[in-house]
Amino acid sequence: MQSSGTVLSVFTADDAANAHVLMARAYADGGGSVGPFDAWWSALSSDAEYDPKAMFAIREGGRLVGFVHCWSSGFIKDLVVAPEHQRQGLGRALVLRVFEYFTAAGREQVRLKVLRDNDKAIAFYRSLGMRNV
C-alpha cells in the first residue's frame, strides 16, 4: 500500500517506541494494558515466536500510524491503528499483508484472540473472512 503519503512496509526496531505509544493509547479505553516500554519491547523481541519479518507498519508522512505484530506460528498478537486513522482501510491493509506473508510461508491459517465483547473487532475480522473457532 502506498498512496498519498501512506506507506505499508516492514516494521523495524526503530518503530518500537512509537508502536508502544500507539498500544498505550489503544489500551487506554480498556481491553488490556501495556507496561513500560523497555519491559514491553524486551519481552516481545525475546519471545521464542518473535519474527521481525512478521511485523508490518503503516506510516503517513513518515510517522507510524499503525502496525501489526504476529508470532511466527501464524498468530496475530497485536493490531493497532491510531484512532484518528481508523476506518480508512489501514487495519485491513495490514491484515491482508499478514495473510500474504503467512500464505507465502506455507501457513494454512492465521489465528488471533479477541475479547468476546469487542463487537467492533469481531465484525472487522469477519469482514476479512475470519471466523470464530
Coordinates of C-alpha atoms in Angstrom, one line a residue:
M1 CA 0.0 0.0 0.0
Q2 CA 1.4 3.4 -1.0
S3 CA -0.9 6.3 -1.6
S4 CA -0.9 10.0 -0.8
G5 CA 1.9 9.7 1.8
T6 CA 0.6 6.5 3.3
V7 CA 3.1 3.6 3.1
L8 CA 2.8 0.0 4.3
S9 CA 6.2 -1.5 5.0
V10 CA 8.1 -3.8 7.3
F11 CA 8.2 -2.8 10.9
T12 CA 11.7 -2.1 12.2
A13 CA 13.1 -1.8 15.7
D14 CA 13.2 2.0 15.1
D15 CA 9.4 1.8 15.1
A16 CA 9.2 0.2 18.5
A17 CA 8.9 3.3 20.7
N18 CA 6.2 4.8 18.6
A19 CA 4.4 1.4 18.4
H20 CA 4.4 1.3 22.2
V21 CA 2.8 4.8 22.3
L22 CA 0.1 3.6 19.9
M23 CA -0.6 0.5 22.0
A24 CA -0.8 2.5 25.2
R25 CA -3.4 4.8 23.5
A26 CA -5.4 1.8 22.3
Y27 CA -5.5 0.2 25.7
A28 CA -6.4 3.4 27.4
D29 CA -10.1 2.7 26.6
G30 CA -9.9 -0.8 28.2
G31 CA -9.2 -4.3 26.9
G32 CA -5.7 -4.6 28.2
S33 CA -2.6 -2.8 29.2
V34 CA 0.9 -2.3 28.1
G35 CA 3.7 -2.0 30.6
P36 CA 6.8 0.3 30.4
F37 CA 8.5 0.4 27.0
D38 CA 11.7 -1.4 28.0
A39 CA 9.9 -4.3 29.5
W40 CA 7.4 -4.5 26.7
W41 CA 10.0 -4.4 23.9
S42 CA 12.3 -6.8 25.7
A43 CA 9.5 -9.4 26.2
L44 CA 8.3 -9.0 22.7
S45 CA 11.7 -9.2 20.9
S46 CA 13.0 -12.1 23.1
D47 CA 9.9 -14.3 22.8
A48 CA 10.6 -17.7 21.1
E49 CA 7.9 -16.9 18.5
Y50 CA 9.2 -13.4 17.7
D51 CA 9.8 -12.9 14.0
P52 CA 10.6 -9.4 12.9
K53 CA 9.6 -10.3 9.3
A54 CA 6.0 -10.9 10.6
M55 CA 5.6 -7.3 11.7
F56 CA 4.3 -4.6 9.4
A57 CA 3.9 -0.9 9.8
I58 CA 1.8 1.9 8.2
R59 CA 3.3 5.3 8.1
E60 CA 1.8 8.5 6.9
G61 CA 4.2 11.3 6.1
G62 CA 6.9 9.2 7.7
R63 CA 5.0 8.9 11.0
L64 CA 3.9 5.5 12.4
V65 CA 0.1 5.4 12.5
G66 CA -0.5 1.7 12.7
F67 CA 1.2 -1.7 13.0
V68 CA 0.6 -5.4 13.3
H69 CA 2.7 -7.8 15.3
C70 CA 2.5 -11.5 14.6
W71 CA 4.1 -14.6 16.1
S72 CA 5.9 -17.0 13.8
S73 CA 3.2 -19.6 14.4
G74 CA 0.7 -17.6 12.3
F75 CA -0.9 -15.7 15.2
I76 CA -1.8 -12.0 15.1
K77 CA -0.7 -10.8 18.5
D78 CA -1.4 -7.1 18.1
L79 CA -3.1 -4.9 15.5
V80 CA -3.2 -1.2 16.3
V81 CA -4.2 1.8 14.2
A82 CA -4.2 5.3 15.7
P83 CA -7.8 6.3 16.5
E84 CA -7.7 9.3 14.1
H85 CA -6.6 7.0 11.3
Q86 CA -9.2 4.3 11.8
R87 CA -11.9 3.4 9.3
Q88 CA -9.7 4.3 6.4
G89 CA -8.7 0.8 5.4
L90 CA -5.3 0.8 7.2
G91 CA -6.1 -2.1 9.5
R92 CA -7.5 -4.0 6.6
A93 CA -4.3 -3.4 4.6
L94 CA -2.1 -4.6 7.5
V95 CA -4.1 -7.8 8.0
L96 CA -4.2 -8.5 4.3
R97 CA -0.4 -8.1 4.3
V98 CA -0.2 -10.6 7.1
F99 CA -2.3 -13.1 5.1
E100 CA 0.1 -12.7 2.2
Y101 CA 3.1 -13.2 4.4
F102 CA 1.8 -16.3 6.1
T103 CA 0.5 -17.8 2.9
A104 CA 3.9 -17.4 1.3
A105 CA 5.4 -19.0 4.4
G106 CA 3.1 -22.1 3.9
R107 CA 0.7 -21.4 6.8
E108 CA -2.8 -22.6 6.0
Q109 CA -4.4 -20.4 8.7
V110 CA -3.9 -17.2 10.7
R111 CA -5.3 -17.1 14.2
L112 CA -5.9 -14.4 16.8
K113 CA -7.8 -13.7 20.0
V114 CA -10.5 -11.1 20.5
L115 CA -12.4 -10.2 23.7
R116 CA -15.9 -11.7 23.4
D117 CA -17.5 -8.3 23.9
N118 CA -15.3 -6.5 21.3
D119 CA -18.0 -6.4 18.7
K120 CA -16.2 -3.9 16.5
A121 CA -13.1 -6.1 16.3
I122 CA -15.1 -9.3 15.7
A123 CA -17.0 -7.6 12.8
F124 CA -13.7 -6.3 11.4
Y125 CA -12.1 -9.7 11.3
R126 CA -15.2 -11.4 10.0
S127 CA -15.2 -8.9 7.1
L128 CA -11.8 -10.2 6.2
G129 CA -13.1 -13.8 6.1
M130 CA -12.0 -14.9 9.5
R131 CA -14.4 -17.0 11.7
N132 CA -14.9 -18.0 15.3
V133 CA -13.3 -21.3 16.3

